[in-house]
Amino acid sequence: MPNASLQTASLQSSPEELIRYLLEGTSSKTGEEFFRALVRSAAMAMDVAGVWVTEYIPDRKVLRSLAFWMHNNYIEEYEYQIAGTPCEMVIETGRLIHFPEGVIDLFPDDADLPRLNAVSYAGVPLLKPDGCVLGHLSALDTKPLYLTPEVESVFRIFAARAAAEFNRLRAESAVRDSEERFSGLFESAMDAIFELDDRFQIQRANHSAASIFAFPTESLSNRKLSTLLSASSAEKLTTVVQELESSGEHFAWVPGGFEALRSDGSHFPAEASVSRFDLPGRSRYSVILRNVEHQLAAESRLHALEAEAAYLQSEIADHQYGGEIVGNSPAIGAVLTAVHQVAPTLATVLIEGETGTGKELVARAIHQQSQRASRSFIRVNCAAIPATLCESEFFGHEKGAFTGAANRRTGRFELAHNGVIFLDEVSELPLELQPKLLRILQEGEYEPVGSSQTRKVDVRVIAATNRNLSAEVTAGRFREDLFYRLHVFPIAVPPLRERGADVELLAKLFIDRYCARIARPSPELTSDCLRRLRSYHWPGNVRELENVIERAIILSRDGHLALREVLPLESFPPLKQSANPGRLQPPAQTKAEIRQFERETLVRALEQSQWKVAGANGAARSLGIPPSTLSSRMKALNIQRPQ
């Protein structure tokens, strides 16, 4: 509390008297009491209505008062936004701001100024040693306030004194927090931590040390650490410390760690590090031990699992590639050749083909044969994602980015980092999303929804479409630049009707697969079944074939595939009419002509198979009949292999 003689100080007093007034009013105070004494003394010394000292909170742009004296009273817990106030200029410019009068007119958006009947204002920032703004000291009066150079200098001294106390409190708080954090870390660490003197006697140990070594905490004090180590490890500790002393280093890992001893005499392996720190006249050491008994066992198990996983991945890859893409036709052979060519590269691939031709299988085959086969393969069906959610689905979003975004979401491109993303039905992408996809293809960069932070991603893109993308570009539904960025290496997957005898191989695969699933014997593909399979034009391609086979097996009776019911001939597309409707139909063939036609057909099939009857490349397979039937027909028609 300032003494009575100081009540007469005012702006007309000399600078020396004002400084003396400040010192006598605050010399015995610290902390909160200091700030309260400061604002009261400053207000009385400067003969103003109010003075306050504040702390600046930059993330909210708020000033919070440390002490506020106004109209002969303290105002408690005063906090306000600086926007539109004279205090904002003090904080933003970092210099003294003075408005001798008319402050309400200058800052009409500051609601507090009329309430306080403010006429004049002066404020000066409180600075850290590095020049950053801590807060400010402000004076406000209900009459004009004119600062002479001398009084302005004293006002700055008041602010400097406040800043010094503020910095001292912060430093003191930082030291206290540091000590508390160290103590908390020391005691909460899962590793055993020992503080040793120069004779390796334990001066301090944390709770984990007592738990790991099964000793009461108090019994570890003044015990030599060597009693908790095997003889060879105790010698190793001495060697490590000697090397630290001779090299002048302060930290060292212990090669191979220590063999530690519990109170019951049992051993366990421990990773170890030793640190040296100096106290006046002597050295101290810190030793950290980590029990790695379970870790070593887990690593051994992990190596076994990794080997098993590598084996299983190779099995899966073989199954996916060799067991799913089936066909011997030249058309599918061209696809497989293209897969072999492009898979080892990082080129973007565009797979084109009708619905149901197996475009995803081609994409997976490229992935399995690439250098990223062990990485993620993320499939995105662009047609199945609502347009409003496409950006979030692809690039993710931050918490609160939009209504309902209660948590952060990881996007598909982030999931596919260092792997492959497969964009199925890419022609269905909304136009507004296409530039962002183009950016990620060209630059590997994107921003999640609700974030301004640019993120990098390394992803190989494989796209697929059942539409003509060139026509979509012409129609304005697809960006031309994105089309050329995707169209680096196109692969056209042929429709099933252009794959010849592949329909038989696929049908057999689907029969065996579905019958194994329902534990039923596989029915035989008769010549009638093959005729129907080869005659149908398969608008739904391989997917339709699989569905037809499944339906036929469900309807089958007595071991016969019910294709007659599933694919009736009348359901087949009609044959094209002749260009000459008046042309006579050929006459019906005689029995001899039919026999001759059958003989020629069988001979042609045998010649193509190099007279091999049975097996995968045999004539019976190409004709769609059992080998026994072919052999009997050869005898009946007197067909013999030429010498």
mmCIF file with all atom_site columns, C-alpha atoms in Angstrom, residues 377-571:
data_model
loop_
_atom_site.group_PDB
_atom_site.id
_atom_site.type_symbol
_atom_site.label_atom_id
_atom_site.label_alt_id
_atom_site.label_comp_id
_atom_site.label_asym_id
_atom_site.label_entity_id
_atom_site.label_seq_id
_atom_site.pdbx_PDB_ins_code
_atom_site.Cartn_x
_atom_site.Cartn_y
_atom_site.Cartn_z
_atom_site.occupancy
_atom_site.B_iso_or_equiv
_atom_site.pdbx_formal_charge
_atom_site.auth_seq_id
_atom_site.auth_comp_id
_atom_site.auth_asym_id
_atom_site.auth_atom_id
_atom_site.pdbx_PDB_model_num
ATOM 1   C CA . PHE A 1 377 ? -4.670  -52.708 -53.069 1.00 0.00 ? 377 PHE A CA 1
ATOM 2   C CA . ILE A 1 378 ? -7.521  -50.279 -52.398 1.00 0.00 ? 378 ILE A CA 1
ATOM 3   C CA . ARG A 1 379 ? -10.624 -50.662 -54.576 1.00 0.00 ? 379 ARG A CA 1
ATOM 4   C CA . VAL A 1 380 ? -13.028 -47.741 -55.014 1.00 0.00 ? 380 VAL A CA 1
ATOM 5   C CA . ASN A 1 381 ? -16.296 -48.100 -56.912 1.00 0.00 ? 381 ASN A CA 1
ATOM 6   C CA . CYS A 1 382 ? -16.784 -44.554 -58.160 1.00 0.00 ? 382 CYS A CA 1
ATOM 7   C CA . ALA A 1 383 ? -20.373 -45.253 -59.190 1.00 0.00 ? 383 ALA A CA 1
ATOM 8   C CA . ALA A 1 384 ? -21.361 -46.344 -55.680 1.00 0.00 ? 384 ALA A CA 1
ATOM 9   C CA . ILE A 1 385 ? -20.258 -43.165 -53.847 1.00 0.00 ? 385 ILE A CA 1
ATOM 10  C CA . PRO A 1 386 ? -22.731 -40.257 -53.583 1.00 0.00 ? 386 PRO A CA 1
ATOM 11  C CA . ALA A 1 387 ? -21.426 -37.126 -55.297 1.00 0.00 ? 387 ALA A CA 1
ATOM 12  C CA . THR A 1 388 ? -21.581 -35.136 -52.036 1.00 0.00 ? 388 THR A CA 1
ATOM 13  C CA . LEU A 1 389 ? -19.288 -37.617 -50.270 1.00 0.00 ? 389 LEU A CA 1
ATOM 14  C CA . CYS A 1 390 ? -16.807 -38.282 -53.076 1.00 0.00 ? 390 CYS A CA 1
ATOM 15  C CA . GLU A 1 391 ? -14.162 -35.788 -51.911 1.00 0.00 ? 391 GLU A CA 1
ATOM 16  C CA . SER A 1 392 ? -14.299 -37.022 -48.318 1.00 0.00 ? 392 SER A CA 1
ATOM 17  C CA . GLU A 1 393 ? -14.170 -40.657 -49.475 1.00 0.00 ? 393 GLU A CA 1
ATOM 18  C CA . PHE A 1 394 ? -11.139 -40.052 -51.676 1.00 0.00 ? 394 PHE A CA 1
ATOM 19  C CA . PHE A 1 395 ? -9.134  -37.571 -49.598 1.00 0.00 ? 395 PHE A CA 1
ATOM 20  C CA . GLY A 1 396 ? -10.577 -37.887 -46.068 1.00 0.00 ? 396 GLY A CA 1
ATOM 21  C CA . HIS A 1 397 ? -11.763 -35.078 -43.807 1.00 0.00 ? 397 HIS A CA 1
ATOM 22  C CA . GLU A 1 398 ? -10.862 -33.409 -40.540 1.00 0.00 ? 398 GLU A CA 1
ATOM 23  C CA . LYS A 1 399 ? -13.034 -33.469 -37.458 1.00 0.00 ? 399 LYS A CA 1
ATOM 24  C CA . GLY A 1 400 ? -15.738 -30.800 -37.729 1.00 0.00 ? 400 GLY A CA 1
ATOM 25  C CA . ALA A 1 401 ? -15.112 -30.217 -41.453 1.00 0.00 ? 401 ALA A CA 1
ATOM 26  C CA . PHE A 1 402 ? -18.867 -30.390 -42.065 1.00 0.00 ? 402 PHE A CA 1
ATOM 27  C CA . THR A 1 403 ? -22.063 -31.297 -40.258 1.00 0.00 ? 403 THR A CA 1
ATOM 28  C CA . GLY A 1 404 ? -21.797 -34.880 -39.038 1.00 0.00 ? 404 GLY A CA 1
ATOM 29  C CA . ALA A 1 405 ? -17.977 -35.044 -39.249 1.00 0.00 ? 405 ALA A CA 1
ATOM 30  C CA . ALA A 1 406 ? -17.587 -36.076 -35.620 1.00 0.00 ? 406 ALA A CA 1
ATOM 31  C CA . ASN A 1 407 ? -14.180 -37.699 -36.167 1.00 0.00 ? 407 ASN A CA 1
ATOM 32  C CA . ARG A 1 408 ? -11.250 -37.466 -38.540 1.00 0.00 ? 408 ARG A CA 1
ATOM 33  C CA . ARG A 1 409 ? -11.599 -39.809 -41.527 1.00 0.00 ? 409 ARG A CA 1
ATOM 34  C CA . THR A 1 410 ? -8.743  -41.351 -43.476 1.00 0.00 ? 410 THR A CA 1
ATOM 35  C CA . GLY A 1 411 ? -9.258  -41.118 -47.240 1.00 0.00 ? 411 GLY A CA 1
ATOM 36  C CA . ARG A 1 412 ? -8.768  -43.928 -49.745 1.00 0.00 ? 412 ARG A CA 1
ATOM 37  C CA . PHE A 1 413 ? -5.635  -42.337 -51.223 1.00 0.00 ? 413 PHE A CA 1
ATOM 38  C CA . GLU A 1 414 ? -4.015  -42.144 -47.777 1.00 0.00 ? 414 GLU A CA 1
ATOM 39  C CA . LEU A 1 415 ? -4.868  -45.809 -47.201 1.00 0.00 ? 415 LEU A CA 1
ATOM 40  C CA . ALA A 1 416 ? -3.264  -46.691 -50.542 1.00 0.00 ? 416 ALA A CA 1
ATOM 41  C CA . HIS A 1 417 ? 0.000   -44.818 -49.796 1.00 0.00 ? 417 HIS A CA 1
ATOM 42  C CA . ASN A 1 418 ? 2.927   -46.741 -51.337 1.00 0.00 ? 418 ASN A CA 1
ATOM 43  C CA . GLY A 1 419 ? 0.394   -49.155 -52.823 1.00 0.00 ? 419 GLY A CA 1
ATOM 44  C CA . VAL A 1 420 ? -2.206  -49.256 -55.596 1.00 0.00 ? 420 VAL A CA 1
ATOM 45  C CA . ILE A 1 421 ? -5.652  -47.674 -55.829 1.00 0.00 ? 421 ILE A CA 1
ATOM 46  C CA . PHE A 1 422 ? -8.152  -49.140 -58.287 1.00 0.00 ? 422 PHE A CA 1
ATOM 47  C CA . LEU A 1 423 ? -10.773 -46.655 -59.507 1.00 0.00 ? 423 LEU A CA 1
ATOM 48  C CA . ASP A 1 424 ? -13.583 -48.823 -60.850 1.00 0.00 ? 424 ASP A CA 1
ATOM 49  C CA . GLU A 1 425 ? -16.139 -47.109 -63.121 1.00 0.00 ? 425 GLU A CA 1
ATOM 50  C CA . VAL A 1 426 ? -13.964 -43.976 -63.207 1.00 0.00 ? 426 VAL A CA 1
ATOM 51  C CA . SER A 1 427 ? -16.288 -42.384 -65.798 1.00 0.00 ? 427 SER A CA 1
ATOM 52  C CA . GLU A 1 428 ? -18.836 -41.874 -62.993 1.00 0.00 ? 428 GLU A CA 1
ATOM 53  C CA . LEU A 1 429 ? -16.633 -39.377 -61.130 1.00 0.00 ? 429 LEU A CA 1
ATOM 54  C CA . PRO A 1 430 ? -18.333 -35.980 -60.616 1.00 0.00 ? 430 PRO A CA 1
ATOM 55  C CA . LEU A 1 431 ? -16.845 -33.216 -62.746 1.00 0.00 ? 431 LEU A CA 1
ATOM 56  C CA . GLU A 1 432 ? -16.007 -31.098 -59.678 1.00 0.00 ? 432 GLU A CA 1
ATOM 57  C CA . LEU A 1 433 ? -13.815 -33.881 -58.255 1.00 0.00 ? 433 LEU A CA 1
ATOM 58  C CA . GLN A 1 434 ? -11.906 -34.564 -61.475 1.00 0.00 ? 434 GLN A CA 1
ATOM 59  C CA . PRO A 1 435 ? -9.439  -31.602 -61.124 1.00 0.00 ? 435 PRO A CA 1
ATOM 60  C CA . LYS A 1 436 ? -8.435  -32.833 -57.661 1.00 0.00 ? 436 LYS A CA 1
ATOM 61  C CA . LEU A 1 437 ? -7.862  -36.336 -59.013 1.00 0.00 ? 437 LEU A CA 1
ATOM 62  C CA . LEU A 1 438 ? -5.789  -34.824 -61.827 1.00 0.00 ? 438 LEU A CA 1
ATOM 63  C CA . ARG A 1 439 ? -3.668  -32.964 -59.251 1.00 0.00 ? 439 ARG A CA 1
ATOM 64  C CA . ILE A 1 440 ? -2.952  -36.091 -57.252 1.00 0.00 ? 440 ILE A CA 1
ATOM 65  C CA . LEU A 1 441 ? -1.979  -37.937 -60.449 1.00 0.00 ? 441 LEU A CA 1
ATOM 66  C CA . GLN A 1 442 ? 0.359   -35.164 -61.575 1.00 0.00 ? 442 GLN A CA 1
ATOM 67  C CA . GLU A 1 443 ? 1.825   -33.898 -58.299 1.00 0.00 ? 443 GLU A CA 1
ATOM 68  C CA . GLY A 1 444 ? 0.969   -36.517 -55.676 1.00 0.00 ? 444 GLY A CA 1
ATOM 69  C CA . GLU A 1 445 ? -0.615  -33.833 -53.470 1.00 0.00 ? 445 GLU A CA 1
ATOM 70  C CA . TYR A 1 446 ? -4.035  -33.266 -51.929 1.00 0.00 ? 446 TYR A CA 1
ATOM 71  C CA . GLU A 1 447 ? -5.782  -31.571 -48.992 1.00 0.00 ? 447 GLU A CA 1
ATOM 72  C CA . PRO A 1 448 ? -8.346  -33.374 -46.827 1.00 0.00 ? 448 PRO A CA 1
ATOM 73  C CA . VAL A 1 449 ? -11.744 -31.729 -46.527 1.00 0.00 ? 449 VAL A CA 1
ATOM 74  C CA . GLY A 1 450 ? -11.602 -29.057 -43.845 1.00 0.00 ? 450 GLY A CA 1
ATOM 75  C CA . SER A 1 451 ? -7.798  -28.834 -43.833 1.00 0.00 ? 451 SER A CA 1
ATOM 76  C CA . SER A 1 452 ? -5.402  -26.351 -45.431 1.00 0.00 ? 452 SER A CA 1
ATOM 77  C CA . GLN A 1 453 ? -2.434  -28.673 -44.954 1.00 0.00 ? 453 GLN A CA 1
ATOM 78  C CA . THR A 1 454 ? -1.093  -30.175 -48.178 1.00 0.00 ? 454 THR A CA 1
ATOM 79  C CA . ARG A 1 455 ? -0.231  -33.853 -47.913 1.00 0.00 ? 455 ARG A CA 1
ATOM 80  C CA . LYS A 1 456 ? 1.983   -35.974 -50.119 1.00 0.00 ? 456 LYS A CA 1
ATOM 81  C CA . VAL A 1 457 ? 1.034   -39.455 -51.261 1.00 0.00 ? 457 VAL A CA 1
ATOM 82  C CA . ASP A 1 458 ? 2.734   -42.069 -53.436 1.00 0.00 ? 458 ASP A CA 1
ATOM 83  C CA . VAL A 1 459 ? 0.049   -44.134 -55.144 1.00 0.00 ? 459 VAL A CA 1
ATOM 84  C CA . ARG A 1 460 ? -0.128  -46.057 -58.403 1.00 0.00 ? 460 ARG A CA 1
ATOM 85  C CA . VAL A 1 461 ? -3.499  -45.564 -60.089 1.00 0.00 ? 461 VAL A CA 1
ATOM 86  C CA . ILE A 1 462 ? -5.313  -48.227 -62.093 1.00 0.00 ? 462 ILE A CA 1
ATOM 87  C CA . ALA A 1 463 ? -8.677  -47.147 -63.498 1.00 0.00 ? 463 ALA A CA 1
ATOM 88  C CA . ALA A 1 464 ? -11.438 -49.072 -65.238 1.00 0.00 ? 464 ALA A CA 1
ATOM 89  C CA . THR A 1 465 ? -14.495 -48.113 -67.238 1.00 0.00 ? 465 THR A CA 1
ATOM 90  C CA . ASN A 1 466 ? -17.229 -49.760 -69.297 1.00 0.00 ? 466 ASN A CA 1
ATOM 91  C CA . ARG A 1 467 ? -17.817 -46.562 -71.237 1.00 0.00 ? 467 ARG A CA 1
ATOM 92  C CA . ASN A 1 468 ? -16.062 -44.912 -74.138 1.00 0.00 ? 468 ASN A CA 1
ATOM 93  C CA . LEU A 1 469 ? -14.138 -42.200 -72.315 1.00 0.00 ? 469 LEU A CA 1
ATOM 94  C CA . SER A 1 470 ? -13.329 -40.392 -75.557 1.00 0.00 ? 470 SER A CA 1
ATOM 95  C CA . ALA A 1 471 ? -17.049 -40.019 -76.190 1.00 0.00 ? 471 ALA A CA 1
ATOM 96  C CA . GLU A 1 472 ? -17.530 -38.855 -72.594 1.00 0.00 ? 472 GLU A CA 1
ATOM 97  C CA . VAL A 1 473 ? -14.879 -36.167 -73.160 1.00 0.00 ? 473 VAL A CA 1
ATOM 98  C CA . THR A 1 474 ? -16.622 -35.049 -76.361 1.00 0.00 ? 474 THR A CA 1
ATOM 99  C CA . ALA A 1 475 ? -19.939 -34.893 -74.497 1.00 0.00 ? 475 ALA A CA 1
ATOM 100 C CA . GLY A 1 476 ? -18.355 -32.723 -71.787 1.00 0.00 ? 476 GLY A CA 1
ATOM 101 C CA . ARG A 1 477 ? -18.894 -35.256 -69.005 1.00 0.00 ? 477 ARG A CA 1
ATOM 102 C CA . PHE A 1 478 ? -15.208 -36.053 -68.510 1.00 0.00 ? 478 PHE A CA 1
ATOM 103 C CA . ARG A 1 479 ? -12.169 -33.762 -68.457 1.00 0.00 ? 479 ARG A CA 1
ATOM 104 C CA . GLU A 1 480 ? -9.898  -34.133 -71.456 1.00 0.00 ? 480 GLU A CA 1
ATOM 105 C CA . ASP A 1 481 ? -6.684  -33.577 -69.439 1.00 0.00 ? 481 ASP A CA 1
ATOM 106 C CA . LEU A 1 482 ? -7.704  -36.245 -66.911 1.00 0.00 ? 482 LEU A CA 1
ATOM 107 C CA . PHE A 1 483 ? -8.516  -38.647 -69.739 1.00 0.00 ? 483 PHE A CA 1
ATOM 108 C CA . TYR A 1 484 ? -5.013  -38.319 -71.199 1.00 0.00 ? 484 TYR A CA 1
ATOM 109 C CA . ARG A 1 485 ? -3.474  -38.671 -67.717 1.00 0.00 ? 485 ARG A CA 1
ATOM 110 C CA . LEU A 1 486 ? -5.354  -41.941 -67.183 1.00 0.00 ? 486 LEU A CA 1
ATOM 111 C CA . HIS A 1 487 ? -4.897  -43.192 -70.755 1.00 0.00 ? 487 HIS A CA 1
ATOM 112 C CA . VAL A 1 488 ? -1.157  -43.849 -70.353 1.00 0.00 ? 488 VAL A CA 1
ATOM 113 C CA . PHE A 1 489 ? -1.398  -47.609 -70.891 1.00 0.00 ? 489 PHE A CA 1
ATOM 114 C CA . PRO A 1 490 ? -4.845  -48.800 -71.996 1.00 0.00 ? 490 PRO A CA 1
ATOM 115 C CA . ILE A 1 491 ? -5.814  -52.462 -71.798 1.00 0.00 ? 491 ILE A CA 1
ATOM 116 C CA . ALA A 1 492 ? -8.976  -53.609 -73.588 1.00 0.00 ? 492 ALA A CA 1
ATOM 117 C CA . VAL A 1 493 ? -10.595 -56.666 -71.976 1.00 0.00 ? 493 VAL A CA 1
ATOM 118 C CA . PRO A 1 494 ? -12.487 -58.610 -74.684 1.00 0.00 ? 494 PRO A CA 1
ATOM 119 C CA . PRO A 1 495 ? -16.140 -59.619 -74.222 1.00 0.00 ? 495 PRO A CA 1
ATOM 120 C CA . LEU A 1 496 ? -16.810 -63.294 -73.679 1.00 0.00 ? 496 LEU A CA 1
ATOM 121 C CA . ARG A 1 497 ? -18.381 -63.717 -77.140 1.00 0.00 ? 497 ARG A CA 1
ATOM 122 C CA . GLU A 1 498 ? -14.976 -62.914 -78.687 1.00 0.00 ? 498 GLU A CA 1
ATOM 123 C CA . ARG A 1 499 ? -13.036 -65.421 -76.585 1.00 0.00 ? 499 ARG A CA 1
ATOM 124 C CA . GLY A 1 500 ? -13.971 -68.593 -78.458 1.00 0.00 ? 500 GLY A CA 1
ATOM 125 C CA . ALA A 1 501 ? -13.437 -71.809 -76.514 1.00 0.00 ? 501 ALA A CA 1
ATOM 126 C CA . ASP A 1 502 ? -12.716 -69.886 -73.281 1.00 0.00 ? 502 ASP A CA 1
ATOM 127 C CA . VAL A 1 503 ? -16.397 -70.163 -72.465 1.00 0.00 ? 503 VAL A CA 1
ATOM 128 C CA . GLU A 1 504 ? -15.931 -73.915 -71.941 1.00 0.00 ? 504 GLU A CA 1
ATOM 129 C CA . LEU A 1 505 ? -12.920 -73.444 -69.632 1.00 0.00 ? 505 LEU A CA 1
ATOM 130 C CA . LEU A 1 506 ? -14.744 -70.818 -67.604 1.00 0.00 ? 506 LEU A CA 1
ATOM 131 C CA . ALA A 1 507 ? -17.893 -72.900 -67.368 1.00 0.00 ? 507 ALA A CA 1
ATOM 132 C CA . LYS A 1 508 ? -15.889 -75.868 -66.081 1.00 0.00 ? 508 LYS A CA 1
ATOM 133 C CA . LEU A 1 509 ? -14.145 -73.623 -63.519 1.00 0.00 ? 509 LEU A CA 1
ATOM 134 C CA . PHE A 1 510 ? -17.466 -72.255 -62.234 1.00 0.00 ? 510 PHE A CA 1
ATOM 135 C CA . ILE A 1 511 ? -18.984 -75.748 -62.084 1.00 0.00 ? 511 ILE A CA 1
ATOM 136 C CA . ASP A 1 512 ? -16.119 -77.115 -59.995 1.00 0.00 ? 512 ASP A CA 1
ATOM 137 C CA . ARG A 1 513 ? -16.022 -74.052 -57.742 1.00 0.00 ? 513 ARG A CA 1
ATOM 138 C CA . TYR A 1 514 ? -19.744 -73.952 -56.981 1.00 0.00 ? 514 TYR A CA 1
ATOM 139 C CA . CYS A 1 515 ? -20.089 -77.734 -56.583 1.00 0.00 ? 515 CYS A CA 1
ATOM 140 C CA . ALA A 1 516 ? -17.166 -77.732 -54.116 1.00 0.00 ? 516 ALA A CA 1
ATOM 141 C CA . ARG A 1 517 ? -18.919 -75.003 -52.179 1.00 0.00 ? 517 ARG A CA 1
ATOM 142 C CA . ILE A 1 518 ? -22.161 -76.984 -51.846 1.00 0.00 ? 518 ILE A CA 1
ATOM 143 C CA . ALA A 1 519 ? -20.439 -80.402 -51.583 1.00 0.00 ? 519 ALA A CA 1
ATOM 144 C CA . ARG A 1 520 ? -22.048 -81.809 -54.731 1.00 0.00 ? 520 ARG A CA 1
ATOM 145 C CA . PRO A 1 521 ? -20.387 -83.851 -57.522 1.00 0.00 ? 521 PRO A CA 1
ATOM 146 C CA . SER A 1 522 ? -19.578 -81.824 -60.612 1.00 0.00 ? 522 SER A CA 1
ATOM 147 C CA . PRO A 1 523 ? -21.924 -82.622 -63.533 1.00 0.00 ? 523 PRO A CA 1
ATOM 148 C CA . GLU A 1 524 ? -20.505 -83.279 -66.997 1.00 0.00 ? 524 GLU A CA 1
ATOM 149 C CA . LEU A 1 525 ? -20.558 -80.704 -69.744 1.00 0.00 ? 525 LEU A CA 1
ATOM 150 C CA . THR A 1 526 ? -22.365 -82.548 -72.526 1.00 0.00 ? 526 THR A CA 1
ATOM 151 C CA . SER A 1 527 ? -22.229 -81.686 -76.206 1.00 0.00 ? 527 SER A CA 1
ATOM 152 C CA . ASP A 1 528 ? -25.675 -80.104 -75.876 1.00 0.00 ? 528 ASP A CA 1
ATOM 153 C CA . CYS A 1 529 ? -24.402 -77.911 -73.016 1.00 0.00 ? 529 CYS A CA 1
ATOM 154 C CA . LEU A 1 530 ? -21.376 -76.855 -75.046 1.00 0.00 ? 530 LEU A CA 1
ATOM 155 C CA . ARG A 1 531 ? -23.541 -76.074 -78.056 1.00 0.00 ? 531 ARG A CA 1
ATOM 156 C CA . ARG A 1 532 ? -25.737 -73.827 -75.948 1.00 0.00 ? 532 ARG A CA 1
ATOM 157 C CA . LEU A 1 533 ? -22.782 -72.127 -74.233 1.00 0.00 ? 533 LEU A CA 1
ATOM 158 C CA . ARG A 1 534 ? -21.060 -71.426 -77.556 1.00 0.00 ? 534 ARG A CA 1
ATOM 159 C CA . SER A 1 535 ? -24.211 -70.266 -79.308 1.00 0.00 ? 535 SER A CA 1
ATOM 160 C CA . TYR A 1 536 ? -25.282 -67.718 -76.688 1.00 0.00 ? 536 TYR A CA 1
ATOM 161 C CA . HIS A 1 537 ? -23.923 -64.169 -77.170 1.00 0.00 ? 537 HIS A CA 1
ATOM 162 C CA . TRP A 1 538 ? -23.392 -63.433 -73.406 1.00 0.00 ? 538 TRP A CA 1
ATOM 163 C CA . PRO A 1 539 ? -24.319 -59.759 -73.069 1.00 0.00 ? 539 PRO A CA 1
ATOM 164 C CA . GLY A 1 540 ? -23.395 -59.959 -69.360 1.00 0.00 ? 540 GLY A CA 1
ATOM 165 C CA . ASN A 1 541 ? -20.055 -61.624 -70.174 1.00 0.00 ? 541 ASN A CA 1
ATOM 166 C CA . VAL A 1 542 ? -18.193 -63.710 -67.557 1.00 0.00 ? 542 VAL A CA 1
ATOM 167 C CA . ARG A 1 543 ? -20.386 -62.534 -64.687 1.00 0.00 ? 543 ARG A CA 1
ATOM 168 C CA . GLU A 1 544 ? -23.497 -63.684 -66.530 1.00 0.00 ? 544 GLU A CA 1
ATOM 169 C CA . LEU A 1 545 ? -21.848 -67.021 -67.344 1.00 0.00 ? 545 LEU A CA 1
ATOM 170 C CA . GLU A 1 546 ? -21.066 -67.585 -63.666 1.00 0.00 ? 546 GLU A CA 1
ATOM 171 C CA . ASN A 1 547 ? -24.653 -66.810 -62.688 1.00 0.00 ? 547 ASN A CA 1
ATOM 172 C CA . VAL A 1 548 ? -26.033 -69.092 -65.408 1.00 0.00 ? 548 VAL A CA 1
ATOM 173 C CA . ILE A 1 549 ? -23.816 -71.987 -64.284 1.00 0.00 ? 549 ILE A CA 1
ATOM 174 C CA . GLU A 1 550 ? -24.826 -71.511 -60.648 1.00 0.00 ? 550 GLU A CA 1
ATOM 175 C CA . ARG A 1 551 ? -28.507 -71.495 -61.587 1.00 0.00 ? 551 ARG A CA 1
ATOM 176 C CA . ALA A 1 552 ? -28.078 -74.572 -63.795 1.00 0.00 ? 552 ALA A CA 1
ATOM 177 C CA . ILE A 1 553 ? -26.368 -76.509 -60.968 1.00 0.00 ? 553 ILE A CA 1
ATOM 178 C CA . ILE A 1 554 ? -29.158 -75.590 -58.563 1.00 0.00 ? 554 ILE A CA 1
ATOM 179 C CA . LEU A 1 555 ? -31.725 -76.901 -61.076 1.00 0.00 ? 555 LEU A CA 1
ATOM 180 C CA . SER A 1 556 ? -29.690 -79.966 -62.086 1.00 0.00 ? 556 SER A CA 1
ATOM 181 C CA . ARG A 1 557 ? -31.072 -83.451 -61.478 1.00 0.00 ? 557 ARG A CA 1
ATOM 182 C CA . ASP A 1 558 ? -29.457 -86.886 -61.654 1.00 0.00 ? 558 ASP A CA 1
ATOM 183 C CA . GLY A 1 559 ? -26.007 -85.393 -62.217 1.00 0.00 ? 559 GLY A CA 1
ATOM 184 C CA . HIS A 1 560 ? -26.978 -83.607 -65.466 1.00 0.00 ? 560 HIS A CA 1
ATOM 185 C CA . LEU A 1 561 ? -26.406 -79.892 -65.859 1.00 0.00 ? 561 LEU A CA 1
ATOM 186 C CA . ALA A 1 562 ? -29.767 -78.189 -66.471 1.00 0.00 ? 562 ALA A CA 1
ATOM 187 C CA . LEU A 1 563 ? -28.605 -75.767 -69.167 1.00 0.00 ? 563 LEU A CA 1
ATOM 188 C CA . ARG A 1 564 ? -31.565 -76.715 -71.357 1.00 0.00 ? 564 ARG A CA 1
ATOM 189 C CA . GLU A 1 565 ? -33.856 -74.982 -68.838 1.00 0.00 ? 565 GLU A CA 1
ATOM 190 C CA . VAL A 1 566 ? -31.571 -72.033 -68.176 1.00 0.00 ? 566 VAL A CA 1
ATOM 191 C CA . LEU A 1 567 ? -30.538 -71.348 -71.783 1.00 0.00 ? 567 LEU A CA 1
ATOM 192 C CA . PRO A 1 568 ? -33.439 -72.436 -74.049 1.00 0.00 ? 568 PRO A CA 1
ATOM 193 C CA . LEU A 1 569 ? -32.604 -72.067 -77.714 1.00 0.00 ? 569 LEU A CA 1
ATOM 194 C CA . GLU A 1 570 ? -35.562 -69.747 -78.282 1.00 0.00 ? 570 GLU A CA 1
ATOM 195 C CA . SER A 1 571 ? -33.925 -67.247 -75.955 1.00 0.00 ? 571 SER A CA 1
#
